Short mmCIF file of C-alpha atoms and ligand atoms in Angstrom, two decimals:
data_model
loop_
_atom_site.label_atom_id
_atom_site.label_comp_id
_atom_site.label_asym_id
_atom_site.label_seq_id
_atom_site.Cartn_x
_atom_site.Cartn_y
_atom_site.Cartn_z
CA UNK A 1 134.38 43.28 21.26
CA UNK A 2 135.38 45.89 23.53
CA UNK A 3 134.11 46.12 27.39
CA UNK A 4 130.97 47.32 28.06
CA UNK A 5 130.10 48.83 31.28
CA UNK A 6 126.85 49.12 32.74
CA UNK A 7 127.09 50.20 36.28
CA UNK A 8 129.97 51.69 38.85
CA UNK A 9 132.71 49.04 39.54
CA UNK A 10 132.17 47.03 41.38
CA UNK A 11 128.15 47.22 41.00
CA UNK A 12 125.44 46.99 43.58
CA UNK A 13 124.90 43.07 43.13
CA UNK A 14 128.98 42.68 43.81
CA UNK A 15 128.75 45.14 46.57
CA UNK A 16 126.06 42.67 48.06
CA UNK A 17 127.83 39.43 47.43
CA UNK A 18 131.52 40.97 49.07
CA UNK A 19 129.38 41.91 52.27
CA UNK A 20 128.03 38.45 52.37
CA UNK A 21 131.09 36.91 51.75
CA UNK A 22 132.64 38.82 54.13
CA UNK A 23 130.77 37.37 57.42
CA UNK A 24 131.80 33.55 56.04
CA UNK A 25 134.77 33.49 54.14
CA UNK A 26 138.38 33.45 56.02
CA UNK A 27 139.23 36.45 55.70
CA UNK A 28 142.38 35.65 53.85
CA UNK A 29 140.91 34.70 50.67
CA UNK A 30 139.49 37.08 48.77
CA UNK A 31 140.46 40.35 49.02
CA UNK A 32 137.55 42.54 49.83
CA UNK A 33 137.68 46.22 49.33
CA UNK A 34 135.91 49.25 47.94
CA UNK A 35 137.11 48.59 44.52
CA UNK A 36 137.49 45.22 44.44
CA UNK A 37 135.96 42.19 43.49
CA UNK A 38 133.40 41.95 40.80
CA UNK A 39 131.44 38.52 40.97
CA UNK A 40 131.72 36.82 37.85
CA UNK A 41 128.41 35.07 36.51
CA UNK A 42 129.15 33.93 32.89
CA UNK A 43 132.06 33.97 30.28
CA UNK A 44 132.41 33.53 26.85
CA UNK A 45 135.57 33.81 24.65
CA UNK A 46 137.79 36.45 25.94
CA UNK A 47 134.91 38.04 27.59
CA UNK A 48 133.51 37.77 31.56
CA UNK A 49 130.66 39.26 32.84
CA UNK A 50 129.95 40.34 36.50
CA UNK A 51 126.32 39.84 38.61
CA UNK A 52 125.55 43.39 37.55
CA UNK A 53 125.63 42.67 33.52
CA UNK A 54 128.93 44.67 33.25
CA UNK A 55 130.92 42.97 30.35
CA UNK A 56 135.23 42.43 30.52
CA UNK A 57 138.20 41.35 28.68
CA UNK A 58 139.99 38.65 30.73
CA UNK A 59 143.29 39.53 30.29
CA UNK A 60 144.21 37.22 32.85
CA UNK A 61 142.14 33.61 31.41
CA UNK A 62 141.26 33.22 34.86
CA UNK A 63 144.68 32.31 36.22
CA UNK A 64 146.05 30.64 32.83
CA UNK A 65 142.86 28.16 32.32
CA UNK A 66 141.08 29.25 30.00
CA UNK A 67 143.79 29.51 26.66
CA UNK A 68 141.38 28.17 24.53
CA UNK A 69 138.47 30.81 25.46
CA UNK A 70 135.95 30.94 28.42
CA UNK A 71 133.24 28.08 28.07
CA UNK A 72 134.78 26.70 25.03
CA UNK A 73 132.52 25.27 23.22
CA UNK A 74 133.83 21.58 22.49
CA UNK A 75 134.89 21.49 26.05
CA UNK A 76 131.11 22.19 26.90
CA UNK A 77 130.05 19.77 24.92
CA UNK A 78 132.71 16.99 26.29
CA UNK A 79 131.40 18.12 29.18
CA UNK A 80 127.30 17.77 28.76
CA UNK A 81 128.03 14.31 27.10
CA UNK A 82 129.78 12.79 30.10
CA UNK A 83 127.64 14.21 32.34
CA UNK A 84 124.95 12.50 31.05
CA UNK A 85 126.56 9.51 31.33
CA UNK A 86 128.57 9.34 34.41
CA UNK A 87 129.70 12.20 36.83
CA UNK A 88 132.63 10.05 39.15
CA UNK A 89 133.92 6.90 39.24
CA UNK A 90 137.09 5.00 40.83
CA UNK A 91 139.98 6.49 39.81
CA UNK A 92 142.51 4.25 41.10
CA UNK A 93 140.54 1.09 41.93
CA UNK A 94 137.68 1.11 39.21
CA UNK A 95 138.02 4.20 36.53
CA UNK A 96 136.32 4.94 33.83
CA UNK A 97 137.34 4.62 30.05
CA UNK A 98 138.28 8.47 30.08
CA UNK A 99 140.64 8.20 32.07
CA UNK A 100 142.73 5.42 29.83
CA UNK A 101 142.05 7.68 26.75
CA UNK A 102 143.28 10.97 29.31
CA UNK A 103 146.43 9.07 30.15
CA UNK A 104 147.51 7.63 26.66
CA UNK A 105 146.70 11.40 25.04
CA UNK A 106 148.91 12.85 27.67
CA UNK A 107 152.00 10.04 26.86
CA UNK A 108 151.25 10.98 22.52
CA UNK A 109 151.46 14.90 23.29
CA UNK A 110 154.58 14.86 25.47
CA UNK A 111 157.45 12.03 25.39
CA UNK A 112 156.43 10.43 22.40
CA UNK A 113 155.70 13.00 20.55
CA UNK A 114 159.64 14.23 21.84
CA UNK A 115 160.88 10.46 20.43
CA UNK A 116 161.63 9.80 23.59
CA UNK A 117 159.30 6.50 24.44
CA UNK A 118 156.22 6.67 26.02
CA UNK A 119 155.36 8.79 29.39
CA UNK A 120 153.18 7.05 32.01
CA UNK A 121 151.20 9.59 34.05
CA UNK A 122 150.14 10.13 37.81
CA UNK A 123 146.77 12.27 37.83
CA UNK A 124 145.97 14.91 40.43
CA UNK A 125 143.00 17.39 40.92
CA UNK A 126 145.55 20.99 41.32
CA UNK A 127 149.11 22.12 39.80
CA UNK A 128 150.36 21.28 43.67
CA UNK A 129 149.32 18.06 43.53
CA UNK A 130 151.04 16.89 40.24
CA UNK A 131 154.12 18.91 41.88
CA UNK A 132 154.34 16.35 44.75
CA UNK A 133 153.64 13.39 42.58
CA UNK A 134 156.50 14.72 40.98
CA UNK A 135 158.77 15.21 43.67
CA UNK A 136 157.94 11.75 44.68
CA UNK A 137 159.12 10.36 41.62
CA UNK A 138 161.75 12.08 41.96
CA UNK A 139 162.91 10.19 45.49
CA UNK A 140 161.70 7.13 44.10
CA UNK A 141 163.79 6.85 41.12
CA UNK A 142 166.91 8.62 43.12
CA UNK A 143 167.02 7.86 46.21
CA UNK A 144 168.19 11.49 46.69
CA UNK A 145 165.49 13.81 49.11
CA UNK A 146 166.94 17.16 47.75
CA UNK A 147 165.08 19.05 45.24
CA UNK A 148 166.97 21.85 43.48
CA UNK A 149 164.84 24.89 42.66
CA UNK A 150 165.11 28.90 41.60
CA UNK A 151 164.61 31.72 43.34
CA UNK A 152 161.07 33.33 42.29
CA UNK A 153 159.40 29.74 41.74
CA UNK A 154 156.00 29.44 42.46
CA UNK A 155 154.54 25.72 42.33
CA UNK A 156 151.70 25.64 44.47
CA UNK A 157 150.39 26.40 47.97
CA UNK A 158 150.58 22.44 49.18
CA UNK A 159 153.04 21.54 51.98
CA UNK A 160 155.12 19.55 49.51
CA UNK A 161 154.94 22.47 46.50
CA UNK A 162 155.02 25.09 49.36
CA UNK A 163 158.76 23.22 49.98
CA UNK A 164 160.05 23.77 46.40
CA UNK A 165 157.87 27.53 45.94
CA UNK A 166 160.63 30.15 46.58
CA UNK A 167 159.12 32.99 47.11
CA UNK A 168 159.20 34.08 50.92
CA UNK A 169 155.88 35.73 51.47
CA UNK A 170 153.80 32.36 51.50
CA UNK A 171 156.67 30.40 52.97
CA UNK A 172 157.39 32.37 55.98
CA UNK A 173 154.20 31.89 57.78
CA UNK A 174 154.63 27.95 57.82
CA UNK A 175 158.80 27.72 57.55
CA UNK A 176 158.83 26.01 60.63
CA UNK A 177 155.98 23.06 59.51
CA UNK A 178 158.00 23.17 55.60
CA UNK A 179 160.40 19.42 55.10
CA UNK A 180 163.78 21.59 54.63
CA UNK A 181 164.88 19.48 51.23
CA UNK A 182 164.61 21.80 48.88
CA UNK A 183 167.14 24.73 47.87
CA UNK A 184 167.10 27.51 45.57
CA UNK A 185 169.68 28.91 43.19
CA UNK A 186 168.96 32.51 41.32
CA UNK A 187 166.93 32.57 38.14
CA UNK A 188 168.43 34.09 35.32
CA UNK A 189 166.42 37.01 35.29
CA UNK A 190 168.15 39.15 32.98
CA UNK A 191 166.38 42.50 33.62
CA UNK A 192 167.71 42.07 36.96
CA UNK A 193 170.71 39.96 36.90
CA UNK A 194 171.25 38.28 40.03
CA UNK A 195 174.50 37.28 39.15
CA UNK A 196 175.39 40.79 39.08
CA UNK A 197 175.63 41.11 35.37
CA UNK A 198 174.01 43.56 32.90
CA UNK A 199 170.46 44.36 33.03
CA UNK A 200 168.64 43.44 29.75
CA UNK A 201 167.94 46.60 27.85
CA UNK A 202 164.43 48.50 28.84
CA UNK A 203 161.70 47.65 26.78
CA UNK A 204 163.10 44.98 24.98
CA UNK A 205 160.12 43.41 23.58
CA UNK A 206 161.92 40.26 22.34
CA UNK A 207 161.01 36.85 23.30
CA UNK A 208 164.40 34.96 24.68
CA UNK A 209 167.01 37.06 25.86
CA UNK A 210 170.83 36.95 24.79
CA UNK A 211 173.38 36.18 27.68
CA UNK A 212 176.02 37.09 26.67
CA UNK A 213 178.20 38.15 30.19
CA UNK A 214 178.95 34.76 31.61
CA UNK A 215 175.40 34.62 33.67
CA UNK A 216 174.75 30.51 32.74
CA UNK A 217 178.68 30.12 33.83
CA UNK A 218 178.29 31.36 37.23
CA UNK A 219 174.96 29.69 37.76
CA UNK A 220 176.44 26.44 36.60
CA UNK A 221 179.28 26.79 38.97
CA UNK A 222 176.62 27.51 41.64
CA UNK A 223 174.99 24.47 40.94
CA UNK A 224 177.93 22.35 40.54
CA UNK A 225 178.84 23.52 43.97
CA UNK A 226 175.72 22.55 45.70
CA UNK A 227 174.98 19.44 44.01
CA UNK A 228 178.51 18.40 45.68
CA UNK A 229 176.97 19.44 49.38
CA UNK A 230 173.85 18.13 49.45
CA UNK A 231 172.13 14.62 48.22
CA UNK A 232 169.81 16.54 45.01
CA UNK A 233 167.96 14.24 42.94
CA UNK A 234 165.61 16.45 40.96
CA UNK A 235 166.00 20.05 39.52
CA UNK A 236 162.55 21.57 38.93
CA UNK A 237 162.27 24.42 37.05
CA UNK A 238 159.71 26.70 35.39
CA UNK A 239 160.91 26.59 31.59
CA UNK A 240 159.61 31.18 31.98
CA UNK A 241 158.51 31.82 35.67
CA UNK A 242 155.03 33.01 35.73
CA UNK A 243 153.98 33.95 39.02
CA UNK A 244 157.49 35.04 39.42
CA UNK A 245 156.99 38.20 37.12
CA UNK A 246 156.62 36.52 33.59
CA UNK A 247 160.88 35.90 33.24
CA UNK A 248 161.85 34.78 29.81
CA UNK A 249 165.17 33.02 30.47
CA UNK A 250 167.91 32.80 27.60
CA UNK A 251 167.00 29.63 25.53
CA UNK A 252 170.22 27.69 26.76
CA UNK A 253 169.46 27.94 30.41
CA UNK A 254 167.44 24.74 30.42
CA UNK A 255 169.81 23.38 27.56
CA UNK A 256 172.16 24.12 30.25
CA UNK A 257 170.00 22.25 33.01
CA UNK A 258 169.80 19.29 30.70
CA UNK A 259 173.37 18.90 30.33
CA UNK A 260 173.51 19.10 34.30
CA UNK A 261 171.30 16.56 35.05
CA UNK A 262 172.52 14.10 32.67
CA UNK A 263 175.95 14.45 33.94
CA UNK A 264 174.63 13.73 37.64
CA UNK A 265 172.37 11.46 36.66
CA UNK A 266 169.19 13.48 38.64
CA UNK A 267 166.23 14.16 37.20
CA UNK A 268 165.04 17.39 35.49
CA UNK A 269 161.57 18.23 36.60
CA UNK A 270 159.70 21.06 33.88
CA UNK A 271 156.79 22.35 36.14
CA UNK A 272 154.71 23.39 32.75
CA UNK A 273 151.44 24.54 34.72
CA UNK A 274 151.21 27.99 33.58
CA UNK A 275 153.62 27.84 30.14
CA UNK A 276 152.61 24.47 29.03
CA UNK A 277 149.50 24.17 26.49
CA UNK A 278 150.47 26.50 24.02
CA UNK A 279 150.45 29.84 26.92
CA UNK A 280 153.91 30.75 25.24
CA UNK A 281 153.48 30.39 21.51
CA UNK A 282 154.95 26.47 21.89
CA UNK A 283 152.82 23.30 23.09
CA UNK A 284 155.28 23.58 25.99
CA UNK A 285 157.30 25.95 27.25
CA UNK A 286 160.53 23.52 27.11
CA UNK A 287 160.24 22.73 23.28
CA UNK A 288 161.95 26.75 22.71
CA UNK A 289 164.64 25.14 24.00
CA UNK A 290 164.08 21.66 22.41
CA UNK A 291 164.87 20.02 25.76
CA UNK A 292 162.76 17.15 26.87
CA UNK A 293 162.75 16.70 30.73
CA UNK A 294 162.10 13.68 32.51
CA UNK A 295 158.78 14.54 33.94
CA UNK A 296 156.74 17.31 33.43
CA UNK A 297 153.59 18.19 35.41
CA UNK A 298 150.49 20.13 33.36
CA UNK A 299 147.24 21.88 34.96
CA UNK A 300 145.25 25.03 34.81
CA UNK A 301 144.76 24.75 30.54
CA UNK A 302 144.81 21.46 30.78
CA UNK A 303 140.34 21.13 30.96
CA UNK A 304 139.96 24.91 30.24
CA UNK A 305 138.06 24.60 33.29
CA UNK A 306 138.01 21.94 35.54
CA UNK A 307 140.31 20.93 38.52
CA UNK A 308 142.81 18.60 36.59
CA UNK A 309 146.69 18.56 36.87
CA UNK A 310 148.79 15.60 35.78
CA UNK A 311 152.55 14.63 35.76
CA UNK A 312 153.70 12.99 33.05
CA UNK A 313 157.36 11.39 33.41
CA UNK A 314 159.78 9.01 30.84
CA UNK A 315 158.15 5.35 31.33
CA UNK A 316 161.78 4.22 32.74
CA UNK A 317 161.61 7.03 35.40
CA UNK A 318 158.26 6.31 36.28
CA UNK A 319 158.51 2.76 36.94
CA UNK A 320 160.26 3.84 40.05
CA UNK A 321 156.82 3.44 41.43
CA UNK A 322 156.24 0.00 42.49
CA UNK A 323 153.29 -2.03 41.09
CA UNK A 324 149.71 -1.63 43.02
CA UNK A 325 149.20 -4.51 44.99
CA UNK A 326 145.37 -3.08 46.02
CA UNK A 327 147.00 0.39 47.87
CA UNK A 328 147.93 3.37 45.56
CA UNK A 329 150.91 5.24 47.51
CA UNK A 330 149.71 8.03 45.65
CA UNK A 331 146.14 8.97 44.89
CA UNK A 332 142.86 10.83 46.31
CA UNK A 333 139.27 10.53 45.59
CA UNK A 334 139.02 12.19 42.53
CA UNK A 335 141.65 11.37 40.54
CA UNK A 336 140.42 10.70 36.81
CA UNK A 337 137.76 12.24 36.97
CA UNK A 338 135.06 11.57 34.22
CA UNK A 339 133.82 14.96 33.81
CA UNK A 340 137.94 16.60 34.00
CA UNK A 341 139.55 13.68 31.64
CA UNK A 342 136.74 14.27 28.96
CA UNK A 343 137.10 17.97 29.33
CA UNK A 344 140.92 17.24 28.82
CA UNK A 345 140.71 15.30 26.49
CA UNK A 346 138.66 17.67 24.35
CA UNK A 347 140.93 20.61 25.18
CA UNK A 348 144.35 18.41 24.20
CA UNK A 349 142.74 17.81 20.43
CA UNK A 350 142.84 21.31 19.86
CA UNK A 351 146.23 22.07 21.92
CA UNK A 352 147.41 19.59 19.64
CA UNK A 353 146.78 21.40 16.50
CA UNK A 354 149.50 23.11 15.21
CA UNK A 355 147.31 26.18 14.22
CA UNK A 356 146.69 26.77 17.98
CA UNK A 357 150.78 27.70 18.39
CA UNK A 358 150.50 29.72 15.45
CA UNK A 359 147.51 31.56 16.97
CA UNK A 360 149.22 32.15 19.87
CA UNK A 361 152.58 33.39 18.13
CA UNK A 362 150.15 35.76 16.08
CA UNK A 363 148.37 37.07 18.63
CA UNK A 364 151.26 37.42 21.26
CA UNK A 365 153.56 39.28 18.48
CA UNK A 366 150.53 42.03 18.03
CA UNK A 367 150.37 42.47 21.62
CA UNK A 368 154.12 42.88 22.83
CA UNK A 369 154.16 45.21 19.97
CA UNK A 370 151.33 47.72 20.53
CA UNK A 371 152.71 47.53 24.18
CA UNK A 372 156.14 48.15 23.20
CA UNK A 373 154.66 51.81 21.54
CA UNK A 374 153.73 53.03 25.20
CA UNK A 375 156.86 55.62 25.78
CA UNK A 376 156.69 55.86 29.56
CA UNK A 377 159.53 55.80 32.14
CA UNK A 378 157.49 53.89 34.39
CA UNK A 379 157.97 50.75 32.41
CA UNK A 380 161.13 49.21 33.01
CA UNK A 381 161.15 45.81 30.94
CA UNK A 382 158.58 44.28 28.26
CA UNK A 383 158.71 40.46 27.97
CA UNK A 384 156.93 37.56 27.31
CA UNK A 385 156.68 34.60 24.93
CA UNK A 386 153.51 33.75 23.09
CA UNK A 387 150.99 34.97 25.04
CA UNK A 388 152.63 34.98 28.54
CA UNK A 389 153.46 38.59 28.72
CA UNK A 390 155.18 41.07 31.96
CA UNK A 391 155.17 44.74 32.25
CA UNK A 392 157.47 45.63 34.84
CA UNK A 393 156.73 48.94 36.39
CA UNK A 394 159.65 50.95 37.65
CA UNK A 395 159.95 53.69 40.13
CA UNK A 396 162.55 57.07 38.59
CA UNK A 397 165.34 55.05 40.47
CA UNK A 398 164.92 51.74 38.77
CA UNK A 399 163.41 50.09 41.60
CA UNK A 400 160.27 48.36 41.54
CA UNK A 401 157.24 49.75 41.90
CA UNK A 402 154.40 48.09 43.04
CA UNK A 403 152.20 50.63 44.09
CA UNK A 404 151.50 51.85 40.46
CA UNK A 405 151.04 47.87 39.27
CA UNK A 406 148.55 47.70 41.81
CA UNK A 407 147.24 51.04 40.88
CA UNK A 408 146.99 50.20 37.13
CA UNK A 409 145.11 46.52 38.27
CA UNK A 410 142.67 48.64 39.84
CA UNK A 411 141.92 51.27 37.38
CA UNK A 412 141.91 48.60 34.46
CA UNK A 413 139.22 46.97 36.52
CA UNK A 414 137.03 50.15 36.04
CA UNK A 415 137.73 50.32 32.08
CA UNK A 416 136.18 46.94 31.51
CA UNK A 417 140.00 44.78 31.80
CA UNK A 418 140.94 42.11 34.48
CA UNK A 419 144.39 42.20 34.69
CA UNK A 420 146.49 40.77 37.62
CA UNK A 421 150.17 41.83 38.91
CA UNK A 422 152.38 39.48 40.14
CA UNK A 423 156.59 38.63 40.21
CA UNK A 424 158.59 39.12 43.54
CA UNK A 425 157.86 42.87 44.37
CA UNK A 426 154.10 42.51 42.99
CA UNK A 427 155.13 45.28 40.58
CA UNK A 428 155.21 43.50 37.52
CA UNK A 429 151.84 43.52 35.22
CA UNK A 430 151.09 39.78 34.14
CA UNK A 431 149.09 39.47 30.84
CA UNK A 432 147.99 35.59 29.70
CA UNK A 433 144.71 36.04 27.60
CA UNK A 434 142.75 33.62 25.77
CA UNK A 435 144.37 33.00 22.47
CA UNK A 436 141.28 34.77 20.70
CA UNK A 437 142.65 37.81 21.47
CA UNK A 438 141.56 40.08 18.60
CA UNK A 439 143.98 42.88 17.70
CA UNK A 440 141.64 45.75 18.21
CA UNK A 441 141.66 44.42 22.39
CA UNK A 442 145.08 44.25 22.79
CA UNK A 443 145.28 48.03 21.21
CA UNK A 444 142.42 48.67 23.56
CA UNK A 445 144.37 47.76 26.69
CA UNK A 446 147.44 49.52 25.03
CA UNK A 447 145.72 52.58 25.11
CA UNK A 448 144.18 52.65 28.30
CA UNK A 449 147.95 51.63 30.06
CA UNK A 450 149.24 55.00 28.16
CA UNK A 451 146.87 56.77 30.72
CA UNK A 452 147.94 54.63 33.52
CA UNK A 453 151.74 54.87 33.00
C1 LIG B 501 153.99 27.33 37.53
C2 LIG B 501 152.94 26.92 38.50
N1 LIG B 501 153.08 25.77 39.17
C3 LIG B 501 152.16 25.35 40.06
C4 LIG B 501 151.04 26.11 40.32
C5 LIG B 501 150.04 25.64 41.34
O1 LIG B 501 148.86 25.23 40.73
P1 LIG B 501 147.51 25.12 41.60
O2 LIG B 501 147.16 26.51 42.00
O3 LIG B 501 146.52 24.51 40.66
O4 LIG B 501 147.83 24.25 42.77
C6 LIG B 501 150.85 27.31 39.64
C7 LIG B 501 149.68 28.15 39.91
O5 LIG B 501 149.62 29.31 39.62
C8 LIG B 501 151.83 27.73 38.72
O6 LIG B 501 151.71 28.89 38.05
#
């Protein structure tokens, strides 16, 4: 169903509801201007519509949540039954049932499923919080502070995942407050080598890139070199960096991490927030590259819509953590709850499926190909896997240009399609809709960049 439109964008009620929010909202929040936001009031599917009745295809699942389709309706239904039965319990002193079910689901999908034993699993309310639980694994089984991590990386706003997020705008503001053990290393972002190599071709389309100009070589050697300086005990990597600008690396850079980590005997940390869950064609972004990590930490898709992040490590590495004796080091008020490990739980039966992948694969294929038709100089690279897809927008020179991202953002907004732009220059358009995604809407948004670009 393509958007339908009813009123100016944003409409009167939105207009309203920004001027309200306005006089009690920090001001840093939500970005408040003549063109931006709509209010969203109800979503189904791929669709959202806005307090003025205006209808739009979420191009964006609300930030990666909602792969399976807004208001999903088993996840509703997990929902209205435990809601009707209990709302909160105590997650790490008294929990409910759904939690045990939550927690064993989570060990099937991930290192058993891998062969690999079973996973035990800290739970957390946001994607930062399962980052720290990770990073204190990490310690705990180590004894090594350092954290290895890639330029670009985004793993939450927390103090802990603000530490190990390498991208300077949200850093700089509290470097001086930050716990100095992390340290980043370049991604291999081929369009724009930062090793110095050759740029990926333009509009390449594909899903993993070839490297084949010595790119993993250097960046081993660079990591070789600092894991001899400084006490690392955990690299943590985003198997394709989302936030980052949507970066496909070549299939045997984590191979290549693997191999690292086994050697030193540190721990390889997947942060599958955004790709895990079936965002990239795969149930997680690490089986392309058919390495299993030693903990791996899942949110956003994980309830298709409720506050729930978990990370899931190898039983042996998590039984770093010593055994309660009546004080959790690690927990907070909500952990397991009812209402998110039911939702999960409902959402993991249909991750698990292996007709959701092919979905996804389907779906993503269409789209990188319609998208692939638009013949404009202002896009400079095409990527993706599954449905995780970047348009990087390009000024004449090359360089990026984030001024026409932002531009197309805004004008997709008034044809009836939430898009977001994100990667390290903001210029890069950042596609991740629900897997529903019928062919005639991904022409639809094809056809409306071709004006844009
Ligand atoms: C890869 C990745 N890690 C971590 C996070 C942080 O998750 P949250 O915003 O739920 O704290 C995000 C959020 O976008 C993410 O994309």
């Amino acid at each position: 169903m393509l958007p339908d439109l009813h009123t100016a964008i944003p409409g009167p009620r939105s207009r309203e509801l920004a001027a309200r929010l306005r006089r009690v909202e920090s001001r840093n929040v939500t970005l408040l201007g003549e063109r931006w936001p709509v209010f969203w009031e109800r979503a189904e599917g791929v669709n959202v519509w806005d307090a003025d009745g205006n209808r739009f295809l979420d191009f964006t699942s609300g930030f990666g949540v909602t792969g399976l389709g807004h208001s999903w309706p088993p996840v509703r239904e997990a929902l209205r039954l435990q809601s009707s039965k209990l709302l909160h319990a105590m997650g790490d002193v008294h929990p409910a049932e759904s939690k045990v079910e939550l927690c064993e689901m989570l060990s099937e999908l991930t290192f058993e499923r891998w062969g690999a034993g079973r996973g035990k699993v800290v739970l957390g309310s946001s994607g930062s919080e399962a980052i720290e639980a990770a990073l204190k694994t990490a310690v705990l089984h180590t004894g090594k502070p350092g954290v290895l991590v890639f330029a670009g990386a985004y793993h939450g706003l927390g103090y802990g995942a603000l530490e190990v997020s390498a991208l300077e705008f949200f850093r700089t503001p509290f470097a001086r407050q930050l716990g100095g053990f992390a340290l980043s290393v370049p991604y291999p972002y081929c369009f724009r080598c930062p090793l110095g190599h050759r740029a990926a071709p333009a509009l390449e389309g594909g899903e993993f890139p070839q490297c084949s100009s010595g790119c993993l070589e250097e960046l081993q050697r660079r990591i070789s070199m600092e894991l001899g300086r400084r006490e690392i005990g955990a690299i943590l990597v985003e198997p394709i960096q989302g936030r980052g600008g949507d970066i496909v690396p070549p299939r045997a850079f984590l191979q290549l991490l693997r191999r690292i980590c086994d050697q030193e005997k540190i721990l390889l940390v997947a942060d599958e927030i955004y790709t895990g869950l079936n965002r990239t064609g795969r149930l997680f972004g690490c089986d392309h590259s058919e390495v299993v990590p030693d903990l791996i930490c899942l949110g956003k898709a994980l309830t298709s819509g409720f506050p729930l992040s978990a990370c899931v490590g190898r039983a042996t590495v998590m039984d770093a953590w010593p055994e309660s004796a009546g004080e959790a080091l690690h927990t907070s008020t909500f952990l397991g709850n009812p209402l998110g490990c039911a939702m999960a739980l409902a959402a993991l039966r249909e991750h698990a499926r292996p007709e959701t992948a092919a979905k996804v694969q389907a779906a993503g294929r269409h789209l990188r190909a319609v998208l692939q038709k638009i013949s404009s100089p202002r896009i400079g690279n095409l990527r993706g896997a599954g449905l995780l897809v970047g348009i990087e927008i390009i000024q004449a020179d090359g360089s990026p240009d984030h001024t026409l991202a932002a531009h197309c953002v805004v004008e997709a907004l008034q044809e009836g399609i939430m898009l977001l732009a994100g990667g390290q220059h903001g210029n890069v358009l950042s596609l991740a809709p629900p897997f529903d995604l019928a062919a005639e809407e991904a022409d639809f948004l094809a056809a409306k960049l071709v004006g844009m670009l």
